Coordinates of C-alpha atoms and ligand atoms in Angstrom, one line a residue:
X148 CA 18.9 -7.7 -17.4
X149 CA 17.4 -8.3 -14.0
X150 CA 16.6 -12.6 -13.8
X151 CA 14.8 -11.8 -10.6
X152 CA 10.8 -10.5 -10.2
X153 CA 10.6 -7.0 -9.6
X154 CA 8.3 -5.8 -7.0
X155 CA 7.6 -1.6 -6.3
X156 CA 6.1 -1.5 -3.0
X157 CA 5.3 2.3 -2.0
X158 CA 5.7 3.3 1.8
X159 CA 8.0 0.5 1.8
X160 CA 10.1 2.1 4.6
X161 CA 8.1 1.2 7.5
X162 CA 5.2 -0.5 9.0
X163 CA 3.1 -2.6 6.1
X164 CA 5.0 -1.6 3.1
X165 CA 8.7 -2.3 5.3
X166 CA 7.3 -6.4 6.1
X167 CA 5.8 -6.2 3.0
X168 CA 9.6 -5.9 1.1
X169 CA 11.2 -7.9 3.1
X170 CA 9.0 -10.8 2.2
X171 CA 8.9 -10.1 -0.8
X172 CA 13.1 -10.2 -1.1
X173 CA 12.9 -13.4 0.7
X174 CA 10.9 -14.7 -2.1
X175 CA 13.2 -13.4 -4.7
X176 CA 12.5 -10.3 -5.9
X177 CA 14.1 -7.1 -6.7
X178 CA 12.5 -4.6 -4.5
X179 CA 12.4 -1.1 -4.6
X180 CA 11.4 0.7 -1.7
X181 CA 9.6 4.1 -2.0
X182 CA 9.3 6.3 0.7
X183 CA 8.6 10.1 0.9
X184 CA 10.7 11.8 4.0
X185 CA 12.2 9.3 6.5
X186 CA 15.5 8.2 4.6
X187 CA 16.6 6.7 7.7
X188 CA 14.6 4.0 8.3
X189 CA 14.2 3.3 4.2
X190 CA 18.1 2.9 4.2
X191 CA 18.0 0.6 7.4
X192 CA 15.1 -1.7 5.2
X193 CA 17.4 -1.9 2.3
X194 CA 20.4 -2.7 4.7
X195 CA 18.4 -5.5 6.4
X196 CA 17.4 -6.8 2.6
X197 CA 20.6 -6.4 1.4
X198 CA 22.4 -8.5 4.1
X199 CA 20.7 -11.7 3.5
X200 CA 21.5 -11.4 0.0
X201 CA 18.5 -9.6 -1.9
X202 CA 18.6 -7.4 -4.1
X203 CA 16.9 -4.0 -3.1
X204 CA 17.0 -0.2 -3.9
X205 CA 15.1 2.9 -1.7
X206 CA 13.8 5.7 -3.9
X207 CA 12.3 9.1 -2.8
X208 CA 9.8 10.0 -4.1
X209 CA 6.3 11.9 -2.9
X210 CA 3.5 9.9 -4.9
X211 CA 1.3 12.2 -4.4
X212 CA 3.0 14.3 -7.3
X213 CA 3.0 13.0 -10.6
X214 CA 6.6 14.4 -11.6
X215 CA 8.0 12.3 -8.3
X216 CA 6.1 9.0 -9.7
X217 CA 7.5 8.8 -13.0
X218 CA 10.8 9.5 -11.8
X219 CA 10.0 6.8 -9.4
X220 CA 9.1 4.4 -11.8
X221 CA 11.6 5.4 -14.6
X222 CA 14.4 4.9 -12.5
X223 CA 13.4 1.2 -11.2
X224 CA 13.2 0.9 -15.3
X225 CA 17.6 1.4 -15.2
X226 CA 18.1 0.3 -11.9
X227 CA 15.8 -3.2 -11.4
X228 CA 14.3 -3.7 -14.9
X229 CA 10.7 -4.4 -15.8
X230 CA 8.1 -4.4 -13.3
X231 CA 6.6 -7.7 -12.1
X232 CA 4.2 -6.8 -9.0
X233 CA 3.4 -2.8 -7.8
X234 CA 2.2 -2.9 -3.9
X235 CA 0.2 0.9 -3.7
X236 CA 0.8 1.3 -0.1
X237 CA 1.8 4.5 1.0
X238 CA -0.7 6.4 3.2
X239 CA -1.6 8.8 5.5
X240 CA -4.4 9.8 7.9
X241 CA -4.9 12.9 9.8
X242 CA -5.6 13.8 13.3
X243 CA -8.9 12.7 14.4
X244 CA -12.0 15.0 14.2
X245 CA -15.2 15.2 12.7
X246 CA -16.3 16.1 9.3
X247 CA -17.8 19.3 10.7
X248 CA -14.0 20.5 11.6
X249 CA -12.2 19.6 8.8
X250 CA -10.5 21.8 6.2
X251 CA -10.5 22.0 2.3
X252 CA -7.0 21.9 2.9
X253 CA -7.0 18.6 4.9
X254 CA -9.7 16.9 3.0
X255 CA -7.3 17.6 -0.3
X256 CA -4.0 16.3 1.6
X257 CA -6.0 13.0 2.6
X258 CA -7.4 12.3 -1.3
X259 CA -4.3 13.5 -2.6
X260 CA -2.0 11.1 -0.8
X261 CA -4.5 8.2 -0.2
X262 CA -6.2 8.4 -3.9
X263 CA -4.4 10.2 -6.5
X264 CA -1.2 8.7 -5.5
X265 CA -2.3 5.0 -6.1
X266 CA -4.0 6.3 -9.9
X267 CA -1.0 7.4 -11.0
X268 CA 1.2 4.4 -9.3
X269 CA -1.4 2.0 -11.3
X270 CA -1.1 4.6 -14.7
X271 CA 2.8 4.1 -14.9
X272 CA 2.3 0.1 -13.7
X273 CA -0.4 -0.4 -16.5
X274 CA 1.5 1.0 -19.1
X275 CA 4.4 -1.2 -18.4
X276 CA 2.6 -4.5 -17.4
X277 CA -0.1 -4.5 -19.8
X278 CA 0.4 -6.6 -23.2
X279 CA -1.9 -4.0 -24.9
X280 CA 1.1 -1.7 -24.4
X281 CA 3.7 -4.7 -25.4
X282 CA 4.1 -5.3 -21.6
X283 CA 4.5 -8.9 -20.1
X284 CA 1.5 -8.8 -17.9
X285 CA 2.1 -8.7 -13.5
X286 CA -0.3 -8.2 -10.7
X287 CA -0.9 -4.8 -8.8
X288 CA -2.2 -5.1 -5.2
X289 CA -3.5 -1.9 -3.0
X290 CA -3.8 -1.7 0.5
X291 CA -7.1 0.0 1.4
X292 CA -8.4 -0.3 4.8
X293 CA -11.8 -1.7 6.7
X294 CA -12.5 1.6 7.4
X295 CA -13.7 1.6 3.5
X296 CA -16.5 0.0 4.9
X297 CA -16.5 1.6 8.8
X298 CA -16.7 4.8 7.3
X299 CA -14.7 5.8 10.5
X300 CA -17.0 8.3 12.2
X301 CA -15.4 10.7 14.5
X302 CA -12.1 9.7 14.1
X303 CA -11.5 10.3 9.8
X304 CA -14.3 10.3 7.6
X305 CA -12.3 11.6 5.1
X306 CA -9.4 8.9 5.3
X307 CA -12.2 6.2 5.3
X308 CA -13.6 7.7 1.8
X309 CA -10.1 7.6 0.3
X310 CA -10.1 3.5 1.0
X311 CA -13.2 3.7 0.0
X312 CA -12.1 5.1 -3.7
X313 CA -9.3 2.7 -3.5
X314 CA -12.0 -0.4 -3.0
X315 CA -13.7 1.2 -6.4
X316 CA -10.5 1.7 -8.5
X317 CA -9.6 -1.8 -7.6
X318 CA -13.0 -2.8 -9.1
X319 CA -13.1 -0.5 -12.2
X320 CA -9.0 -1.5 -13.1
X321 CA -9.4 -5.3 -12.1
X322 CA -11.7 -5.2 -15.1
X323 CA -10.2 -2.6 -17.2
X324 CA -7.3 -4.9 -17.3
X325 CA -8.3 -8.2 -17.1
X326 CA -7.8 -9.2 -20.6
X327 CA -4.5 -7.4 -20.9
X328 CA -2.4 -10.1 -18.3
X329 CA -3.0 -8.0 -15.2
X330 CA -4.3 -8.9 -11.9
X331 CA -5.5 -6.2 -9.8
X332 CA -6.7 -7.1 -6.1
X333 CA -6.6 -5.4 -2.8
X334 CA -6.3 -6.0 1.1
X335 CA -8.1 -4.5 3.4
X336 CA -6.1 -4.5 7.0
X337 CA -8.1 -3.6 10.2
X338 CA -6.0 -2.1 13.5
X339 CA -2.1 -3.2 12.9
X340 CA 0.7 -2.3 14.8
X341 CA 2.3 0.5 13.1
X342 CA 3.1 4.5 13.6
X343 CA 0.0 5.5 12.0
X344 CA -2.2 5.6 15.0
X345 CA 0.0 8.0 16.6
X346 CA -0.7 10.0 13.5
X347 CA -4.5 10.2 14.2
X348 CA -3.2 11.8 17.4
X349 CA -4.0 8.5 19.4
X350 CA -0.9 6.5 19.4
X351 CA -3.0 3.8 21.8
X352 CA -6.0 3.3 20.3
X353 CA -5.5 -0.5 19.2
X354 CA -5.6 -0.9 23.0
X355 CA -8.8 1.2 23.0
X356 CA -10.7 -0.8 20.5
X357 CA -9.1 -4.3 20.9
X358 CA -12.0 -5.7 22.8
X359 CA -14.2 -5.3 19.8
X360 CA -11.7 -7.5 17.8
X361 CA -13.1 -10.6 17.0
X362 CA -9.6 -12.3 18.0
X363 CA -9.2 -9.4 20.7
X364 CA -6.0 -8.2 19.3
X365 CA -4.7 -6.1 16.8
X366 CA -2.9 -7.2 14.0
X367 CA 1.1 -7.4 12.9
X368 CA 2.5 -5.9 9.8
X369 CA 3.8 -9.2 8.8
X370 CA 0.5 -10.5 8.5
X371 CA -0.9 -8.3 6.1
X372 CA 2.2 -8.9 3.8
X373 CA 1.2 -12.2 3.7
X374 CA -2.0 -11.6 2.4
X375 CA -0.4 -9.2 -0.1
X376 CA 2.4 -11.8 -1.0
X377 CA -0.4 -14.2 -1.8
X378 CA -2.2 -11.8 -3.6
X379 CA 0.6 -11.0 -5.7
X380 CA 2.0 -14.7 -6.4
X381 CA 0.8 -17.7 -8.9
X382 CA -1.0 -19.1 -5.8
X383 CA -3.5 -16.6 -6.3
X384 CA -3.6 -16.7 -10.3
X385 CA -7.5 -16.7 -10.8
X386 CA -8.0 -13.7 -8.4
X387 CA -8.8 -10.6 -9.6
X388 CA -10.9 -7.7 -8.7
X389 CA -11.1 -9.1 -5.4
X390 CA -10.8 -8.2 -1.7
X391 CA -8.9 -10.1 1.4
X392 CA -9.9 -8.7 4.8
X393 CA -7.6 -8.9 7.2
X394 CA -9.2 -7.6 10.6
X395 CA -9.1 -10.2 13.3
X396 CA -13.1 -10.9 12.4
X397 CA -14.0 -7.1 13.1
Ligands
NAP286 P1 3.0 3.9 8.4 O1 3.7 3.0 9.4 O2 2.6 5.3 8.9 O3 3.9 4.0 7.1 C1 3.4 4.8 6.0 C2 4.4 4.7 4.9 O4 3.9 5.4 3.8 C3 5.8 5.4 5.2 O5 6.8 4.6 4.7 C4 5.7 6.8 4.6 O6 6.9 7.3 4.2 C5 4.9 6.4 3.3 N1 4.2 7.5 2.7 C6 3.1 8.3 3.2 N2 2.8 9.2 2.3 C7 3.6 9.0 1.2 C8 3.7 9.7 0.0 N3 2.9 10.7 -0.4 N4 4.7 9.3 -0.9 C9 5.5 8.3 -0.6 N5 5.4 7.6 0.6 C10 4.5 8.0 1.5 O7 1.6 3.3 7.8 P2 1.1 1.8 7.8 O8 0.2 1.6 9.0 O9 2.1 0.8 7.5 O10 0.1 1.9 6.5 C11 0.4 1.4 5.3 C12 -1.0 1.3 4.5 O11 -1.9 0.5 5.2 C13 -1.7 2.6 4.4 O12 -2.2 2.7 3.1 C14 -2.7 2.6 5.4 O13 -3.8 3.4 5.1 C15 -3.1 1.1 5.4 N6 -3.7 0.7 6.6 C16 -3.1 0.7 7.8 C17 -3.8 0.2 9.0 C18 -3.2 0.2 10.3 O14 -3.9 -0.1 11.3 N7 -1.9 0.5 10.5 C19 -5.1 -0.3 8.8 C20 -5.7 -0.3 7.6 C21 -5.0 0.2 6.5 P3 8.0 7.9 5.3 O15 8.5 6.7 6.0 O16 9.0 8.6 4.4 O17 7.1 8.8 6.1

């Protein structure tokens, strides 16, 4: 069996979720790395990880679909062993438009990926972590978003109000699990430097808005892994149910 922490971290092959595995490798864990399409720069993680003598596997998997998360998590069962620390981190956002434009179709994409995904990520984490279920205990941190609290208006209402389910789950499971060895917190990144901008359509809008940052810049990937390290280690043992902003003071 495994003698090293095992850490899922989902969206793990770029931006957030790719610092966020590294780190967590250079603290000693076994990572897996989910991803859903781009293999390429999954493998190239693993590869980096790999070479400075972690341990660290990549695993497809849309979590969005509940067959592709219990395959997810049943094969870092064989390949890594039990589950220390899940990192729900995987998201998506959609061109920017109003509310008024916006499809069913769109609207159910957003929740799907943004909320559903990190319910069933926790469900299959729960049942392994908690010691209700003979589990060892282990901490579960979510990325959510200040637009939870923005609401994001004309840019993505509807990718706001999935973070904004995400700040509520983390709430309602900090609690649910609290007396069953589980931590359950969540960061809440402002603008960072990664891909998903140009996803909104707008791959420059950090430079747009980065005179209404507090610290008038945006933010790096590596230091919202930081946050979620601490989150996740003994440093932050009495945390739970709680909420780390990381948004230059916006
Ligand atoms: P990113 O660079 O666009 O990376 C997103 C990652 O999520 C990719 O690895 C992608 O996989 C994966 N992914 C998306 N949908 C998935 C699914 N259904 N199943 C599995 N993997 C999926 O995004 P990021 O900026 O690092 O964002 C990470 C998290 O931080 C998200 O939850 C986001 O909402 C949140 N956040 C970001 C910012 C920001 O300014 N960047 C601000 C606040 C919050 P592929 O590589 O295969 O496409």
């Amino acid at each position: 069996m495994n003698s090293r922490k095992v850490a899922i971290i989902t969206g793990g092959g770029r931006g957030i979720g790719a610092e966020t595995a590294k780190l967590f490798s250079r603290q000693g864990y076994a990572v897996c790395i989910n991803y859903k399409s781009n293999a390429e720069a999954a493998a190239s993680v693993v590869e980096e990880i790999v070479a400075l003598g972690g341990q660290c596997i990549a695993v497809q998997a849309d979590v969005s679909q509940e067959a592709d998360v219990m395959r997810l998590f049943e094969t870092v069962d064989k390949q890594l062993g039990s589950i220390t620390v899940l990192v729900n981190n995987a998201g998506i956002l959609k061109k920017q438009m109003r509310l008024d434009e916006m499809s069913a179709a769109r609207i159910n994409t957003i929740l799907s990926n943004n909320v559903t995904s990190y319910f069933l990520c926790c469900r299959e984490a729960v049942k392994r972590m908690s010691t209700r279920h003979g589990g060892q205990g282990g901490v579960i941190v979510n990325v959510s978003s200040t637009a939870s609290r923005s609401g994001s208006p004309n840019e993505y209402i509807d990718y706001a109000a999935s973070k904004g389910a995400i700040d509520t789950m983390t709430k309602g499971l900090s609690l649910e699990v609290a007396a069953e060895g589980i931590r359950v917190n969540c960061v809440r990144p402002g603008l960072i430097h990664t891909d998903m901008h140009a996803d909104g359509g707008e791959p420059e809008r950090i430079e747009r808005l980065r005179s209404r940052i507090p610290l008038q810049r945006g933010g790096l990937p590596e230091e919202v892994a930081e946050a979620i390290y601490w989150l996740a280690s003994d440093k932050s043992s009495f945390s739970t149910g709680n909420f780390l902003d990381l948004a230059g003071g916006l």
